[in-house]
Amino acid sequence: MGDERATLTSILQRQRDTLMMKCAGLSEEQLRMKAVSPSGLSLLGLVRHLAEVERGWFRNVLGGEDVRGYFPKDEAGEWTEFHVDDADAARSFRIWEETCRRSREIVEAAESLDVTGHFGDQSYSLHYVLTHMIEEYARHNGHADLLREAIDGTTGE
């Protein structure tokens, strides 16, 4: 599989591809479904959430950019990525895909896994961020498995 960096990036990409596969072939209504009661999670909400996570860790922490949330906070100060009743699915997927593309560029440009970025006073290495993102996607892909099965019975990786 190659060196550690190649291994980590390929595993992360497989996790991204798995999320896309879990969403494939569904209507906007199905993508918005909160199919596992009492949870308010939906596949579209997961896509939007992971766009925000990619943005935060890769663009802002590692890339040193100051990219504000794609799905801003509501009046109560809560992030709105999981509020999908009126969300535009195509726009949400474009944002996620573009953010993943930018994340890959940041990773490719990094000199090594030891490159660091900062969030507040805390430093994070590229190694940490890649590992954390694999864990983040893996957890949410587990949610996506349950949601997809509840929506139309589809199972599998």
Coordinates of N, CA, C and O in Angstrom, one line a residue:
M1 N 0.8 -1.2 0.0 CA 0.0 0.0 0.0 C 0.9 1.3 0.0 O 0.4 2.3 -0.3
G2 N 2.1 1.1 0.3 CA 3.0 2.3 0.3 C 3.4 2.8 1.6 O 3.2 2.1 2.6
D3 N 3.9 4.0 1.7 CA 4.3 4.6 2.9 C 3.1 5.0 3.8 O 2.0 4.9 3.3
E4 N 3.4 5.5 5.0 CA 2.3 5.8 5.9 C 1.4 6.9 5.4 O 0.2 6.8 5.5
R5 N 2.0 7.9 4.8 CA 1.2 9.0 4.2 C 0.2 8.5 3.2 O -1.0 8.8 3.2
A6 N 0.7 7.6 2.2 CA -0.1 7.1 1.2 C -1.2 6.2 1.8 O -2.3 6.2 1.3
T7 N -0.8 5.4 2.8 CA -1.8 4.6 3.5 C -2.9 5.4 4.1 O -4.1 5.1 3.9
L8 N -2.6 6.4 4.9 CA -3.6 7.2 5.6 C -4.5 7.9 4.6 O -5.7 8.0 4.7
T9 N -3.9 8.5 3.5 CA -4.7 9.2 2.6 C -5.6 8.3 1.8 O -6.8 8.7 1.5
S10 N -5.1 7.1 1.5 CA -6.0 6.2 0.7 C -7.1 5.7 1.6 O -8.3 5.5 1.1
I11 N -6.9 5.4 2.9 CA -8.0 5.0 3.8 C -9.0 6.1 4.0 O -10.2 5.9 3.9
L12 N -8.5 7.4 4.1 CA -9.4 8.5 4.2 C -10.3 8.6 3.0 O -11.5 8.8 3.0
Q13 N -9.7 8.5 1.8 CA -10.4 8.6 0.6 C -11.5 7.5 0.5 O -12.6 7.7 0.0
R14 N -11.1 6.3 0.9 CA -12.1 5.2 0.9 C -13.3 5.5 1.8 O -14.4 5.2 1.4
Q15 N -13.0 6.1 2.9 CA -14.1 6.5 3.8 C -15.0 7.6 3.1 O -16.2 7.5 3.2
R16 N -14.4 8.5 2.4 CA -15.2 9.5 1.7 C -16.0 8.8 0.6 O -17.2 9.1 0.4
D17 N -15.4 7.9 -0.1 CA -16.1 7.2 -1.2 C -17.3 6.3 -0.6 O -18.3 6.2 -1.3
T18 N -17.1 5.8 0.6 CA -18.1 5.0 1.2 C -19.3 5.9 1.5 O -20.5 5.5 1.3
L19 N -19.1 7.1 2.0 CA -20.2 8.0 2.3 C -21.0 8.3 1.0 O -22.2 8.3 1.0
M20 N -20.2 8.6 -0.1 CA -20.9 8.9 -1.4 C -21.7 7.7 -1.8 O -22.8 7.9 -2.3
M21 N -21.2 6.5 -1.6 CA -21.9 5.3 -2.0 C -23.2 5.1 -1.2 O -24.2 4.8 -1.8
K22 N -23.1 5.4 0.1 CA -24.3 5.3 0.9 C -25.4 6.3 0.5 O -26.6 6.0 0.7
C23 N -25.0 7.4 -0.2 CA -26.0 8.4 -0.6 C -26.4 8.2 -2.1 O -27.4 8.8 -2.5
A24 N -25.8 7.4 -2.8 CA -26.0 7.2 -4.2 C -27.4 6.7 -4.5 O -27.9 5.8 -3.9
G25 N -28.0 7.3 -5.5 CA -29.3 6.8 -6.0 C -30.5 7.2 -5.2 O -31.6 6.7 -5.5
L26 N -30.3 8.0 -4.2 CA -31.5 8.4 -3.4 C -32.0 9.8 -3.9 O -31.3 10.6 -4.4
S27 N -33.3 10.0 -3.6 CA -33.9 11.3 -3.9 C -33.5 12.3 -2.9 O -33.1 11.9 -1.8
E28 N -33.8 13.6 -3.1 CA -33.6 14.6 -2.1 C -34.4 14.3 -0.9 O -33.9 14.4 0.3
E29 N -35.6 13.8 -1.0 CA -36.5 13.5 0.1 C -35.8 12.4 0.9 O -35.8 12.5 2.2
Q30 N -35.3 11.4 0.3 CA -34.7 10.3 1.0 C -33.4 10.7 1.7 O -33.1 10.3 2.8
L31 N -32.6 11.6 1.1 CA -31.4 12.1 1.7 C -31.7 12.9 2.9 O -30.9 13.0 3.9
R32 N -32.9 13.5 3.0 CA -33.3 14.4 4.1 C -33.9 13.5 5.3 O -34.1 14.0 6.4
M33 N -34.3 12.3 5.0 CA -35.0 11.5 5.9 C -34.2 11.2 7.2 O -33.1 10.9 7.2
K34 N -34.9 11.4 8.3 CA -34.4 11.1 9.6 C -34.9 9.7 9.9 O -36.0 9.6 10.6
A35 N -34.3 8.7 9.4 CA -34.8 7.4 9.3 C -34.6 6.5 10.5 O -35.2 5.4 10.5
V36 N -33.8 6.9 11.4 CA -33.5 6.0 12.6 C -34.0 6.8 13.8 O -33.2 7.6 14.4
S37 N -35.2 6.6 14.3 CA -35.8 7.3 15.4 C -35.1 6.8 16.7 O -34.7 5.7 16.8
P38 N -34.9 7.7 17.7 CA -35.3 9.1 17.8 C -34.2 10.1 17.2 O -34.4 11.3 17.4
S39 N -33.2 9.6 16.6 CA -32.2 10.4 16.1 C -32.7 11.4 15.0 O -33.5 11.1 14.2
G40 N -32.1 12.6 15.0 CA -32.4 13.6 14.0 C -31.4 13.5 12.8 O -31.4 14.4 12.0
L41 N -30.5 12.5 12.8 CA -29.5 12.4 11.7 C -30.2 12.0 10.4 O -31.1 11.3 10.3
S42 N -29.6 12.6 9.3 CA -30.0 12.2 8.0 C -28.7 12.1 7.2 O -27.6 12.6 7.6
L43 N -28.8 11.4 6.0 CA -27.6 11.3 5.2 C -27.1 12.6 4.7 O -25.9 12.9 4.7
L44 N -28.1 13.5 4.3 CA -27.7 14.8 3.9 C -27.1 15.6 5.0 O -26.1 16.3 4.8
G45 N -27.6 15.5 6.2 CA -27.0 16.1 7.4 C -25.5 15.7 7.6 O -24.6 16.5 7.9
L46 N -25.3 14.4 7.4 CA -23.9 13.8 7.6 C -23.0 14.4 6.5 O -21.9 14.8 6.8
V47 N -23.5 14.5 5.3 CA -22.6 15.1 4.2 C -22.3 16.6 4.6 O -21.1 17.0 4.5
R48 N -23.3 17.3 5.0 CA -23.1 18.7 5.4 C -22.1 18.8 6.6 O -21.2 19.7 6.6
H49 N -22.3 18.0 7.6 CA -21.4 18.0 8.7 C -20.0 17.7 8.3 O -19.0 18.3 8.8
L50 N -19.8 16.7 7.5 CA -18.4 16.3 7.1 C -17.8 17.4 6.2 O -16.6 17.5 6.3
A51 N -18.6 18.1 5.5 CA -18.0 19.3 4.8 C -17.4 20.3 5.8 O -16.3 20.8 5.6
E52 N -18.2 20.5 6.9 CA -17.7 21.4 7.9 C -16.5 20.9 8.6 O -15.5 21.6 8.9
V53 N -16.4 19.6 8.9 CA -15.3 19.0 9.5 C -14.0 19.1 8.6 O -13.0 19.4 9.1
E54 N -14.2 18.8 7.4 CA -13.1 18.9 6.4 C -12.6 20.3 6.4 O -11.4 20.6 6.4
R55 N -13.5 21.3 6.3 CA -13.2 22.7 6.3 C -12.4 23.1 7.5 O -11.3 23.7 7.4
G56 N -12.9 22.7 8.6 CA -12.2 23.1 9.9 C -10.8 22.6 10.0 O -9.9 23.3 10.3
W57 N -10.7 21.2 9.8 CA -9.4 20.6 10.1 C -8.4 20.9 9.0 O -7.2 21.2 9.3
F58 N -8.8 20.8 7.7 CA -7.8 20.9 6.7 C -7.6 22.4 6.3 O -6.4 22.9 6.2
R59 N -8.6 23.1 6.0 CA -8.5 24.5 5.5 C -8.1 25.4 6.6 O -7.1 26.2 6.5
N60 N -8.8 25.4 7.7 CA -8.5 26.3 8.8 C -7.3 25.9 9.7 O -6.4 26.8 9.9
V61 N -7.3 24.7 10.1 CA -6.2 24.3 11.1 C -4.9 24.1 10.3 O -3.9 24.8 10.6
L62 N -4.9 23.2 9.3 CA -3.6 22.9 8.6 C -3.3 23.9 7.6 O -2.1 24.3 7.4
G63 N -4.3 24.4 6.8 CA -4.0 25.4 5.8 C -3.9 26.8 6.2 O -3.5 27.7 5.4
G64 N -4.2 27.1 7.5 CA -4.1 28.4 8.0 C -5.1 29.4 7.4 O -4.9 30.6 7.5
E65 N -6.1 28.9 6.7 CA -7.1 29.8 6.1 C -8.2 30.2 7.2 O -8.1 29.7 8.3
D66 N -9.0 31.1 6.8 CA -10.1 31.5 7.8 C -11.4 31.4 7.0 O -12.1 32.4 6.7
V67 N -11.8 30.2 6.7 CA -13.0 29.9 6.0 C -14.1 29.7 7.0 O -14.0 28.8 7.8
R68 N -15.1 30.5 6.9 CA -16.2 30.5 7.8 C -17.1 29.3 7.5 O -17.1 28.8 6.3
G69 N -18.0 28.9 8.4 CA -18.9 27.8 8.2 C -19.7 27.9 6.9 O -20.2 29.0 6.6
Y70 N -19.9 26.8 6.2 CA -20.8 26.8 5.0 C -22.2 26.9 5.4 O -23.0 27.4 4.7
F71 N -22.6 26.3 6.6 CA -23.9 26.3 7.0 C -23.9 27.0 8.4 O -23.6 26.4 9.4
P72 N -24.2 28.3 8.4 CA -24.0 29.1 9.5 C -24.8 28.7 10.8 O -25.8 27.9 10.7
K73 N -24.5 29.3 11.9 CA -25.2 29.1 13.1 C -26.6 29.8 13.0 O -26.8 30.8 12.3
D74 N -27.5 29.2 13.8 CA -28.9 29.8 13.9 C -28.9 30.8 15.0 O -27.9 31.2 15.6
E75 N -30.1 31.4 15.3 CA -30.2 32.4 16.3 C -29.8 32.0 17.7 O -29.3 32.8 18.5
A76 N -29.9 30.7 17.9 CA -29.4 30.1 19.2 C -27.9 29.8 19.3 O -27.4 29.4 20.3
G77 N -27.2 30.1 18.2 CA -25.8 29.9 18.2 C -25.4 28.4 17.8 O -24.3 28.0 18.0
E78 N -26.4 27.6 17.4 CA -26.1 26.2 17.0 C -25.8 26.1 15.5 O -26.4 26.8 14.7
W79 N -24.8 25.2 15.2 CA -24.5 25.0 13.8 C -25.7 24.3 13.1 O -26.5 23.6 13.7
T80 N -25.9 24.7 11.9 CA -27.1 24.2 11.2 C -26.9 23.1 10.1 O -27.8 22.8 9.4
E81 N -25.8 22.5 10.1 CA -25.5 21.5 9.0 C -26.5 20.3 9.1 O -26.8 19.7 8.1
F82 N -27.0 20.1 10.3 CA -27.9 18.9 10.4 C -29.4 19.4 10.2 O -30.3 18.5 10.2
H83 N -29.6 20.6 10.0 CA -31.0 21.1 9.7 C -31.2 21.1 8.2 O -30.7 21.9 7.5
V84 N -31.8 20.0 7.7 CA -31.8 19.8 6.3 C -33.2 19.9 5.6 O -33.4 19.6 4.4
D85 N -34.2 20.3 6.4 CA -35.6 20.3 5.8 C -35.7 21.1 4.5 O -36.4 20.7 3.6
D86 N -35.0 22.2 4.5 CA -35.0 23.0 3.3 C -33.7 23.1 2.6 O -33.5 23.9 1.7
A87 N -32.8 22.2 2.9 CA -31.4 22.2 2.3 C -31.5 21.8 0.9 O -32.2 20.9 0.5
D88 N -30.6 22.4 0.1 CA -30.4 22.0 -1.3 C -29.4 20.9 -1.4 O -28.2 21.1 -1.1
A89 N -29.8 19.7 -1.7 CA -28.9 18.5 -1.7 C -27.8 18.7 -2.7 O -26.6 18.5 -2.4
A90 N -28.1 19.1 -3.9 CA -27.0 19.3 -4.9 C -26.0 20.3 -4.5 O -24.8 20.1 -4.6
R91 N -26.4 21.4 -3.9 CA -25.5 22.4 -3.4 C -24.6 21.9 -2.2 O -23.4 22.1 -2.2
S92 N -25.3 21.1 -1.4 CA -24.6 20.5 -0.2 C -23.5 19.6 -0.7 O -22.4 19.6 -0.2
F93 N -23.8 18.7 -1.7 CA -22.8 17.8 -2.2 C -21.7 18.5 -2.9 O -20.5 18.1 -2.8
R94 N -22.0 19.6 -3.6 CA -21.0 20.4 -4.3 C -20.0 21.0 -3.3 O -18.8 20.9 -3.5
I95 N -20.5 21.5 -2.2 CA -19.7 22.1 -1.1 C -18.8 21.0 -0.5 O -17.6 21.2 -0.4
W96 N -19.4 19.8 -0.2 CA -18.6 18.7 0.4 C -17.5 18.3 -0.6 O -16.3 18.1 -0.2
E97 N -17.9 18.1 -1.9 CA -16.9 17.6 -2.8 C -15.8 18.6 -3.1 O -14.6 18.2 -3.1
E98 N -16.1 19.9 -3.1 CA -15.1 20.9 -3.3 C -14.2 21.0 -2.1 O -13.0 21.2 -2.2
T99 N -14.8 20.9 -0.9 CA -14.0 20.9 0.3 C -13.0 19.7 0.4 O -11.9 19.9 0.8
C100 N -13.5 18.5 0.0 CA -12.6 17.4 0.0 C -11.5 17.6 -1.0 O -10.3 17.2 -0.7
R101 N -11.8 18.1 -2.2 CA -10.8 18.4 -3.2 C -9.7 19.3 -2.6 O -8.5 19.1 -2.7
R102 N -10.1 20.4 -1.9 CA -9.2 21.3 -1.3 C -8.4 20.7 -0.2 O -7.2 20.9 0.0
S103 N -9.0 19.8 0.6 CA -8.3 19.0 1.6 C -7.2 18.2 1.0 O -6.1 18.2 1.5
R104 N -7.5 17.5 -0.1 CA -6.5 16.7 -0.7 C -5.3 17.6 -1.2 O -4.1 17.2 -1.1
E105 N -5.6 18.8 -1.7 CA -4.5 19.7 -2.2 C -3.6 20.1 -1.0 O -2.4 20.1 -1.1
I106 N -4.2 20.4 0.2 CA -3.5 20.7 1.3 C -2.6 19.6 1.8 O -1.4 19.8 2.1
V107 N -3.1 18.4 1.8 CA -2.3 17.2 2.2 C -1.2 17.0 1.2 O 0.0 16.8 1.6
E108 N -1.5 17.1 -0.1 CA -0.4 16.9 -1.1 C 0.7 17.9 -1.0 O 1.9 17.6 -1.2
A109 N 0.3 19.1 -0.6 CA 1.3 20.2 -0.5 C 2.2 20.1 0.7 O 3.3 20.7 0.8
A110 N 1.7 19.4 1.7 CA 2.5 19.3 3.0 C 3.8 18.6 2.8 O 3.8 17.5 2.1
E111 N 4.8 19.1 3.4 CA 6.2 18.5 3.3 C 6.2 17.1 3.9 O 7.0 16.2 3.4
S112 N 5.5 16.9 5.0 CA 5.6 15.6 5.7 C 4.3 15.5 6.6 O 3.6 16.4 6.8
L113 N 4.2 14.3 7.2 CA 3.1 14.1 8.2 C 3.3 14.9 9.5 O 2.4 15.1 10.3
D114 N 4.5 15.5 9.6 CA 4.9 16.2 10.8 C 4.5 17.7 10.7 O 4.6 18.5 11.7
V115 N 4.0 18.1 9.5 CA 3.6 19.5 9.4 C 2.5 19.8 10.4 O 1.6 18.9 10.6
T116 N 2.5 21.0 11.0 CA 1.5 21.3 12.0 C 0.7 22.5 11.6 O 1.1 23.4 10.9
G117 N -0.5 22.5 12.1 CA -1.4 23.7 12.1 C -1.9 23.9 13.5 O -1.6 23.2 14.4
H118 N -2.6 25.0 13.6 CA -3.1 25.4 15.0 C -4.5 25.7 15.0 O -5.1 26.2 14.1
F119 N -5.1 25.3 16.2 CA -6.4 25.8 16.5 C -6.3 26.4 17.9 O -6.0 25.7 18.9
G120 N -6.5 27.7 18.0 CA -6.2 28.4 19.2 C -4.7 28.2 19.6 O -3.8 28.3 18.7
D121 N -4.5 27.8 20.8 CA -3.1 27.5 21.3 C -2.6 26.1 21.0 O -1.5 25.8 21.3
Q122 N -3.5 25.3 20.5 CA -3.1 23.8 20.3 C -2.6 23.6 18.9 O -3.1 24.1 17.9
S123 N -1.5 22.8 18.8 CA -0.9 22.4 17.6 C -1.4 21.0 17.2 O -1.5 20.1 18.1
Y124 N -1.6 20.8 15.9 CA -2.0 19.5 15.4 C -1.2 19.1 14.2 O -1.1 20.0 13.3
S125 N -0.7 17.9 14.2 CA 0.1 17.5 13.0 C -0.8 17.0 11.9 O -1.9 16.6 12.2
L126 N -0.3 17.0 10.7 CA -1.0 16.3 9.6 C -1.3 14.9 9.9 O -2.4 14.4 9.6
H127 N -0.4 14.2 10.5 CA -0.6 12.8 10.9 C -1.8 12.7 11.8 O -2.7 11.8 11.6
Y128 N -1.9 13.6 12.8 CA -3.1 13.5 13.7 C -4.4 13.8 13.0 O -5.4 13.1 13.1
V129 N -4.4 14.8 12.1 CA -5.6 15.2 11.4 C -6.1 14.1 10.5 O -7.2 13.8 10.5
L130 N -5.1 13.5 9.8 CA -5.6 12.4 8.9 C -6.2 11.2 9.7 O -7.2 10.7 9.3
T131 N -5.5 10.9 10.8 CA -6.0 9.8 11.7 C -7.4 10.2 12.2 O -8.3 9.4 12.3
H132 N -7.5 11.4 12.7 CA -8.8 11.9 13.3 C -9.9 11.9 12.2 O -11.0 11.4 12.5
M133 N -9.6 12.3 11.0 CA -10.6 12.3 9.9 C -11.0 10.9 9.5 O -12.2 10.7 9.2
I134 N -10.1 9.9 9.5 CA -10.5 8.6 9.3 C -11.5 8.1 10.3 O -12.5 7.5 10.0
E135 N -11.2 8.4 11.6 CA -12.1 8.0 12.7 C -13.4 8.7 12.5 O -14.5 8.1 12.7
E136 N -13.4 10.0 12.2 CA -14.7 10.8 12.0 C -15.5 10.2 11.0 O -16.7 10.0 11.1
Y137 N -15.0 9.9 9.8 CA -15.7 9.3 8.7 C -16.2 7.9 9.1 O -17.4 7.6 8.8
A138 N -15.4 7.1 9.7 CA -15.7 5.8 10.0 C -17.0 5.8 10.9 O -17.9 5.0 10.7
R139 N -16.9 6.6 11.9 CA -18.1 6.7 12.9 C -19.3 7.1 12.1 O -20.4 6.5 12.3
H140 N -19.2 8.1 11.3 CA -20.4 8.6 10.6 C -20.9 7.7 9.5 O -22.0 7.6 9.1
N141 N -19.9 6.9 8.9 CA -20.3 5.9 7.9 C -21.1 4.8 8.6 O -22.0 4.2 8.0
G142 N -20.8 4.5 9.8 CA -21.7 3.6 10.6 C -23.1 4.1 10.7 O -24.1 3.4 10.5
H143 N -23.2 5.4 11.0 CA -24.6 6.0 11.0 C -25.2 5.9 9.6 O -26.4 5.6 9.5
A144 N -24.4 6.2 8.6 CA -24.9 6.1 7.2 C -25.4 4.7 6.9 O -26.4 4.6 6.2
D145 N -24.7 3.7 7.3 CA -25.2 2.3 7.1 C -26.6 2.1 7.6 O -27.4 1.6 6.9
L146 N -26.8 2.5 8.9 CA -28.1 2.4 9.5 C -29.2 3.2 8.8 O -30.3 2.7 8.6
L147 N -28.8 4.4 8.5 CA -29.8 5.3 7.8 C -30.2 4.7 6.4 O -31.4 4.6 6.1
R148 N -29.2 4.3 5.6 CA -29.5 3.8 4.3 C -30.3 2.5 4.4 O -31.3 2.3 3.6
E149 N -30.0 1.6 5.3 CA -30.8 0.4 5.4 C -32.2 0.7 5.8 O -33.2 0.1 5.3
A150 N -32.4 1.7 6.7 CA -33.8 2.0 7.1 C -34.6 2.7 5.9 O -35.8 2.6 5.9
I151 N -33.9 3.4 5.1 CA -34.5 4.1 4.0 C -35.0 3.1 2.9 O -36.1 3.2 2.5
D152 N -34.1 2.3 2.4 CA -34.5 1.4 1.3 C -34.0 0.0 1.4 O -34.1 -0.8 0.5
G153 N -33.4 -0.4 2.6 CA -33.0 -1.8 2.8 C -31.6 -2.1 2.2 O -31.1 -3.2 2.4
T154 N -30.9 -1.1 1.6 CA -29.6 -1.3 1.0 C -28.6 -1.5 2.1 O -28.5 -0.7 3.0
T155 N -27.8 -2.5 2.0 CA -26.7 -2.8 3.0 C -25.4 -3.0 2.2 O -25.4 -3.1 1.0
G156 N -24.3 -3.1 3.0 CA -23.0 -3.3 2.4 C -22.1 -2.1 2.4 O -22.6 -1.0 2.8
E157 N -20.9 -2.4 2.1 CA -19.9 -1.3 2.2 C -20.3 -0.2 1.3 O -20.1 0.9 1.4

